[in-house]
mmCIF file of C-alpha atoms in Angstrom:
data_model
loop_
_atom_site.group_PDB
_atom_site.id
_atom_site.type_symbol
_atom_site.label_atom_id
_atom_site.label_comp_id
_atom_site.label_asym_id
_atom_site.label_seq_id
_atom_site.Cartn_x
_atom_site.Cartn_y
_atom_site.Cartn_z
ATOM 1 C CA GLN H 1 10.927 14.212 7.588
ATOM 2 C CA VAL H 2 7.969 11.900 7.885
ATOM 3 C CA GLN H 3 8.977 8.518 9.195
ATOM 4 C CA LEU H 4 7.106 5.404 10.330
ATOM 5 C CA VAL H 5 9.046 2.830 12.290
ATOM 6 C CA GLN H 6 7.535 -0.654 12.894
ATOM 7 C CA SER H 7 8.194 -3.194 15.450
ATOM 8 C CA GLY H 8 10.329 -6.179 14.744
ATOM 9 C CA ALA H 9 9.834 -9.593 13.072
ATOM 10 C CA GLU H 10 7.487 -12.058 14.758
ATOM 11 C CA VAL H 11 7.137 -15.799 14.674
ATOM 12 C CA LYS H 12 3.838 -17.136 15.929
ATOM 13 C CA LYS H 13 2.123 -20.519 16.138
ATOM 14 C CA PRO H 14 -1.266 -21.080 14.626
ATOM 15 C CA GLY H 15 -4.068 -19.857 16.866
ATOM 16 C CA ALA H 16 -1.962 -17.279 18.585
ATOM 17 C CA SER H 17 -2.472 -13.446 18.428
ATOM 18 C CA LEU H 18 -0.056 -10.802 17.064
ATOM 19 C CA ARG H 19 0.373 -7.139 18.019
ATOM 20 C CA LEU H 20 2.467 -4.880 15.815
ATOM 21 C CA SER H 21 3.324 -1.257 16.403
ATOM 22 C CA CYS H 22 3.953 1.684 14.126
ATOM 23 C CA LEU H 23 5.686 4.757 15.523
ATOM 24 C CA ALA H 24 5.153 7.903 13.566
ATOM 25 C CA SER H 25 7.394 11.092 13.503
ATOM 26 C CA GLY H 26 7.945 14.160 11.513
ATOM 27 C CA TYR H 27 4.346 15.202 11.134
ATOM 28 C CA PRO H 28 1.175 16.047 13.274
ATOM 29 C CA PHE H 29 0.036 12.500 14.118
ATOM 30 C CA THR H 30 -3.589 13.275 14.770
ATOM 31 C CA ALA H 31 -4.069 15.042 11.344
ATOM 32 C CA TYR H 32 -3.645 11.861 9.278
ATOM 33 C CA ALA H 33 -4.807 8.238 9.135
ATOM 34 C CA VAL H 34 -2.636 5.256 9.772
ATOM 35 C CA GLN H 35 -3.348 2.142 7.687
ATOM 36 C CA TRP H 36 -2.159 -1.507 7.658
ATOM 37 C CA VAL H 37 -1.371 -3.231 4.355
ATOM 38 C CA ARG H 38 0.065 -6.765 4.159
ATOM 39 C CA GLN H 39 1.828 -8.704 1.485
ATOM 40 C CA ALA H 40 2.027 -12.412 1.518
ATOM 41 C CA PRO H 41 4.941 -14.052 -0.353
ATOM 42 C CA GLY H 42 4.628 -13.432 -4.107
ATOM 43 C CA GLN H 43 1.244 -11.891 -3.645
ATOM 44 C CA ARG H 44 -0.271 -8.470 -4.346
ATOM 45 C CA LEU H 45 -0.692 -5.861 -1.529
ATOM 46 C CA GLU H 46 -3.751 -6.268 0.616
ATOM 47 C CA TRP H 47 -5.380 -3.403 2.566
ATOM 48 C CA MET H 48 -6.390 -4.474 6.037
ATOM 49 C CA ALA H 49 -7.580 -1.469 8.152
ATOM 50 C CA LEU H 50 -7.213 2.231 8.808
ATOM 51 C CA ILE H 51 -7.564 4.412 11.963
ATOM 52 C CA ASN H 52 -8.262 8.029 12.024
ATOM 53 C CA ALA H 53 -5.535 9.171 14.375
ATOM 54 C CA GLY H 54 -7.532 12.304 15.269
ATOM 55 C CA ASN H 55 -10.515 10.604 16.758
ATOM 56 C CA GLY H 56 -9.735 6.867 16.784
ATOM 57 C CA ASN H 57 -12.490 5.910 14.245
ATOM 58 C CA THR H 58 -11.541 2.631 12.464
ATOM 59 C CA ARG H 59 -12.457 0.805 9.239
ATOM 60 C CA TYR H 60 -11.624 -2.800 8.600
ATOM 61 C CA SER H 61 -11.559 -5.052 5.602
ATOM 62 C CA GLN H 62 -14.448 -7.508 5.882
ATOM 63 C CA ARG H 63 -11.802 -10.270 5.411
ATOM 64 C CA PHE H 64 -10.466 -9.645 8.858
ATOM 65 C CA GLN H 65 -13.662 -8.716 10.557
ATOM 66 C CA GLY H 66 -13.764 -10.158 14.083
ATOM 67 C CA ARG H 67 -10.075 -10.955 14.380
ATOM 68 C CA LEU H 68 -8.485 -7.557 13.666
ATOM 69 C CA THR H 69 -8.302 -4.586 15.965
ATOM 70 C CA MET H 70 -6.522 -1.258 15.435
ATOM 71 C CA THR H 71 -5.757 1.082 18.371
ATOM 72 C CA TRP H 72 -3.644 4.129 18.814
ATOM 73 C CA ASN H 73 -1.863 6.228 21.413
ATOM 74 C CA THR H 74 -1.746 9.877 20.539
ATOM 75 C CA SER H 75 0.745 10.736 23.274
ATOM 76 C CA ALA H 76 3.117 8.167 21.916
ATOM 77 C CA ASN H 77 2.390 8.829 18.301
ATOM 78 C CA THR H 78 1.969 5.153 17.774
ATOM 79 C CA ALA H 79 -0.708 2.972 16.071
ATOM 80 C CA TYR H 80 -1.188 -0.713 16.832
ATOM 81 C CA MET H 81 -2.572 -3.635 15.018
ATOM 82 C CA GLU H 82 -3.742 -6.752 16.817
ATOM 83 C CA LEU H 83 -4.559 -9.930 14.706
ATOM 84 C CA SER H 84 -6.017 -12.908 16.504
ATOM 85 C CA SER H 85 -6.505 -16.646 15.552
ATOM 86 C CA LEU H 86 -3.426 -16.636 13.333
ATOM 87 C CA ARG H 87 -3.247 -19.124 10.581
ATOM 88 C CA SER H 88 -0.503 -20.071 8.130
ATOM 89 C CA GLU H 89 -2.116 -17.857 5.462
ATOM 90 C CA ASP H 90 -1.318 -14.773 7.651
ATOM 91 C CA THR H 91 2.327 -15.224 6.910
ATOM 92 C CA ALA H 92 3.300 -12.028 5.305
ATOM 93 C CA VAL H 93 5.131 -8.701 5.491
ATOM 94 C CA TYR H 94 2.918 -6.231 7.266
ATOM 95 C CA TYR H 95 3.295 -2.493 6.486
ATOM 96 C CA CYS H 96 1.887 0.519 8.181
ATOM 97 C CA ALA H 97 1.336 3.545 5.987
ATOM 98 C CA ARG H 98 0.112 7.114 6.444
ATOM 99 C CA GLY H 99 -3.054 8.107 4.669
ATOM 100 C CA ARG H 100 -2.970 11.609 3.324
ATOM 101 C CA GLY H 101 -5.815 12.893 5.339
ATOM 102 C CA VAL H 102 -7.787 11.491 8.227
ATOM 103 C CA SER H 103 -9.409 8.549 6.211
ATOM 104 C CA SER H 104 -7.585 8.708 2.937
ATOM 105 C CA GLY H 105 -6.611 5.742 0.927
ATOM 106 C CA LEU H 106 -3.656 7.652 -0.570
ATOM 107 C CA PHE H 107 -0.554 6.121 1.162
ATOM 108 C CA ASP H 108 2.088 8.592 1.017
ATOM 109 C CA SER H 109 4.739 7.302 3.559
ATOM 110 C CA TRP H 110 5.337 3.667 4.540
ATOM 111 C CA GLY H 111 6.921 1.863 7.465
ATOM 112 C CA GLN H 112 9.845 -0.482 6.725
ATOM 113 C CA GLY H 113 7.611 -3.633 7.058
ATOM 114 C CA THR H 114 7.381 -6.365 9.594
ATOM 115 C CA LEU H 115 7.867 -10.023 8.647
ATOM 116 C CA VAL H 116 5.358 -12.236 10.429
ATOM 117 C CA THR H 117 5.687 -15.975 10.143
ATOM 118 C CA VAL H 118 2.939 -18.236 11.343
ATOM 119 C CA SER H 119 4.190 -21.854 11.642
ATOM 120 C CA SER H 120 3.726 -24.713 13.945
ATOM 121 C CA ASP L 1 -15.035 -5.264 -3.624
ATOM 122 C CA ILE L 2 -13.540 -3.392 -6.684
ATOM 123 C CA GLN L 3 -11.247 -5.683 -8.659
ATOM 124 C CA MET L 4 -8.121 -4.207 -10.098
ATOM 125 C CA THR L 5 -6.252 -5.780 -13.015
ATOM 126 C CA GLN L 6 -2.922 -4.879 -14.646
ATOM 127 C CA SER L 7 -1.188 -5.690 -17.844
ATOM 128 C CA PRO L 8 1.319 -6.869 -18.715
ATOM 129 C CA SER L 9 2.175 -9.008 -15.642
ATOM 130 C CA SER L 10 5.892 -8.427 -16.559
ATOM 131 C CA LEU L 11 7.929 -6.743 -19.202
ATOM 132 C CA SER L 12 11.487 -6.434 -20.294
ATOM 133 C CA ALA L 13 12.703 -3.259 -21.959
ATOM 134 C CA SER L 14 15.999 -1.486 -22.875
ATOM 135 C CA VAL L 15 17.360 1.607 -21.122
ATOM 136 C CA GLY L 16 15.766 4.607 -22.664
ATOM 137 C CA ASP L 17 12.647 2.762 -23.917
ATOM 138 C CA ARG L 18 9.178 4.141 -23.272
ATOM 139 C CA VAL L 19 7.260 1.746 -21.073
ATOM 140 C CA THR L 20 3.508 1.673 -20.693
ATOM 141 C CA ILE L 21 1.520 -0.250 -17.979
ATOM 142 C CA THR L 22 -2.239 -0.495 -17.922
ATOM 143 C CA CYS L 23 -4.635 -0.855 -14.976
ATOM 144 C CA GLN L 24 -8.392 -1.506 -15.151
ATOM 145 C CA ALA L 25 -10.935 -1.231 -12.423
ATOM 146 C CA SER L 26 -14.067 -3.393 -12.301
ATOM 147 C CA GLN L 27 -16.204 -0.373 -11.903
ATOM 148 C CA ASP L 28 -15.971 3.392 -12.215
ATOM 149 C CA ILE L 29 -13.502 4.885 -9.679
ATOM 150 C CA SER L 30 -13.317 8.436 -11.120
ATOM 151 C CA ASN L 31 -9.758 9.425 -10.630
ATOM 152 C CA TYR L 32 -9.160 7.744 -7.259
ATOM 153 C CA LEU L 33 -6.302 5.763 -8.599
ATOM 154 C CA ASN L 34 -2.679 5.637 -7.345
ATOM 155 C CA TRP L 35 0.440 4.059 -8.630
ATOM 156 C CA TYR L 36 3.248 2.664 -6.406
ATOM 157 C CA GLN L 37 6.698 1.420 -7.146
ATOM 158 C CA GLN L 38 8.113 -1.420 -5.007
ATOM 159 C CA LYS L 39 11.690 -2.595 -5.270
ATOM 160 C CA PRO L 40 12.690 -6.073 -3.869
ATOM 161 C CA GLY L 41 12.728 -6.227 -0.099
ATOM 162 C CA LYS L 42 11.386 -2.613 0.219
ATOM 163 C CA ALA L 43 8.166 -0.936 1.077
ATOM 164 C CA PRO L 44 6.093 0.493 -1.730
ATOM 165 C CA ASN L 45 6.673 4.117 -2.753
ATOM 166 C CA LEU L 46 4.026 6.547 -4.051
ATOM 167 C CA LEU L 47 4.637 7.659 -7.602
ATOM 168 C CA ILE L 48 1.349 9.012 -8.902
ATOM 169 C CA TYR L 49 -1.849 9.929 -7.021
ATOM 170 C CA ASP L 50 -5.287 10.820 -8.298
ATOM 171 C CA ALA L 51 -4.493 9.106 -11.632
ATOM 172 C CA SER L 52 -2.176 11.809 -12.922
ATOM 173 C CA ASP L 53 -0.561 13.908 -10.203
ATOM 174 C CA LEU L 54 3.205 13.273 -9.798
ATOM 175 C CA GLU L 55 4.190 12.845 -6.133
ATOM 176 C CA THR L 56 6.798 15.289 -4.920
ATOM 177 C CA GLY L 57 10.389 14.156 -5.546
ATOM 178 C CA VAL L 58 9.324 11.527 -8.260
ATOM 179 C CA PRO L 59 11.227 11.910 -11.535
ATOM 180 C CA TYR L 60 9.277 13.528 -14.348
ATOM 181 C CA ARG L 61 9.754 10.552 -16.630
ATOM 182 C CA PHE L 62 6.924 9.014 -14.747
ATOM 183 C CA SER L 63 3.371 9.978 -15.696
ATOM 184 C CA GLY L 64 -0.187 8.825 -15.237
ATOM 185 C CA SER L 65 -3.385 9.180 -17.140
ATOM 186 C CA GLY L 66 -6.938 7.851 -17.254
ATOM 187 C CA SER L 67 -10.225 8.082 -15.451
ATOM 188 C CA GLY L 68 -13.246 5.948 -14.870
ATOM 189 C CA THR L 69 -12.120 2.356 -15.336
ATOM 190 C CA ASP L 70 -8.933 2.576 -17.461
ATOM 191 C CA PHE L 71 -5.670 3.885 -16.465
ATOM 192 C CA THR L 72 -2.053 4.036 -17.681
ATOM 193 C CA LEU L 73 1.361 4.584 -16.127
ATOM 194 C CA THR L 74 4.086 5.648 -18.430
ATOM 195 C CA ILE L 75 7.825 5.718 -17.928
ATOM 196 C CA SER L 76 9.049 8.039 -20.780
ATOM 197 C CA SER L 77 12.630 6.729 -20.761
ATOM 198 C CA LEU L 78 13.399 3.674 -18.756
ATOM 199 C CA GLN L 79 16.396 3.997 -16.363
ATOM 200 C CA PRO L 80 18.216 1.074 -14.497
ATOM 201 C CA GLU L 81 16.863 2.361 -11.102
ATOM 202 C CA ASP L 82 13.301 1.902 -12.442
ATOM 203 C CA ILE L 83 13.590 -1.929 -12.073
ATOM 204 C CA ALA L 84 10.787 -2.734 -9.711
ATOM 205 C CA THR L 85 7.226 -3.973 -9.500
ATOM 206 C CA TYR L 86 4.543 -1.422 -10.098
ATOM 207 C CA TYR L 87 1.089 -1.566 -8.516
ATOM 208 C CA CYS L 88 -2.022 0.403 -9.161
ATOM 209 C CA GLN L 89 -4.496 0.990 -6.225
ATOM 210 C CA GLN L 90 -7.992 2.325 -6.015
ATOM 211 C CA TYR L 91 -9.315 4.334 -3.113
ATOM 212 C CA ASP L 92 -12.818 5.235 -4.326
ATOM 213 C CA ASN L 93 -14.379 2.560 -2.109
ATOM 214 C CA LEU L 94 -13.424 0.522 0.857
ATOM 215 C CA PRO L 95 -11.751 -1.913 0.929
ATOM 216 C CA PHE L 96 -8.986 -0.184 -0.883
ATOM 217 C CA THR L 97 -7.611 -2.680 -3.353
ATOM 218 C CA PHE L 98 -4.405 -3.191 -5.373
ATOM 219 C CA GLY L 99 -3.660 -4.610 -8.772
ATOM 220 C CA PRO L 100 -1.497 -7.764 -9.060
ATOM 221 C CA GLY L 101 1.547 -5.800 -10.018
ATOM 222 C CA THR L 102 3.745 -5.377 -13.116
ATOM 223 C CA LYS L 103 7.300 -6.430 -12.879
ATOM 224 C CA VAL L 104 9.709 -4.273 -14.969
ATOM 225 C CA ASP L 105 13.234 -5.379 -15.790
ATOM 226 C CA ILE L 106 15.961 -4.328 -18.209
ATOM 227 C CA LYS L 107 16.406 -6.328 -21.315
#
């Protein structure tokens, strides 16, 4: 079955960088998009970025422009998200999700979530 | 960005009740509207896509309707396992955006 497994919880200091991974299985990795969505405590879900796992094309939310990078490794069926210049407001649970289609915003499978805490 | 609003923000209903949640988009999004269920401490789960299509494996008591700017999620007969927060989400335009959520619990 479709499964997305994310890397473990992180604690970071303000100004540091973060790299999360999302290992996909149970489906043809390059036929779908991988997206990142985060949820700050008590807040709504916030879409961050997507990567077309077929060709590596990326789209980012303007809110993170300049400090967010998505990459992927097709041989490892893994997508990565790097967020730099962390601040306390980046404290959140980060989810990867499969987009149904190479650039779709229809998230039909989700990872378990990774808690990221940014604190001095 | 397209703004999504939901009402009510929370509701309490009895088992077996019919529950309706509304979602409004700040501009026409056709039927590019999804509904997700999120239980505490868990990832969201897709319930309804394209405004009215039931995701495989989701119970038939869930249904969706609407197009343009106004949408509805209905639970025809509330069950204890439906306790969760429900989010709408548009994917007509980037950035994809979510509503603030509706928390549903049992009276």
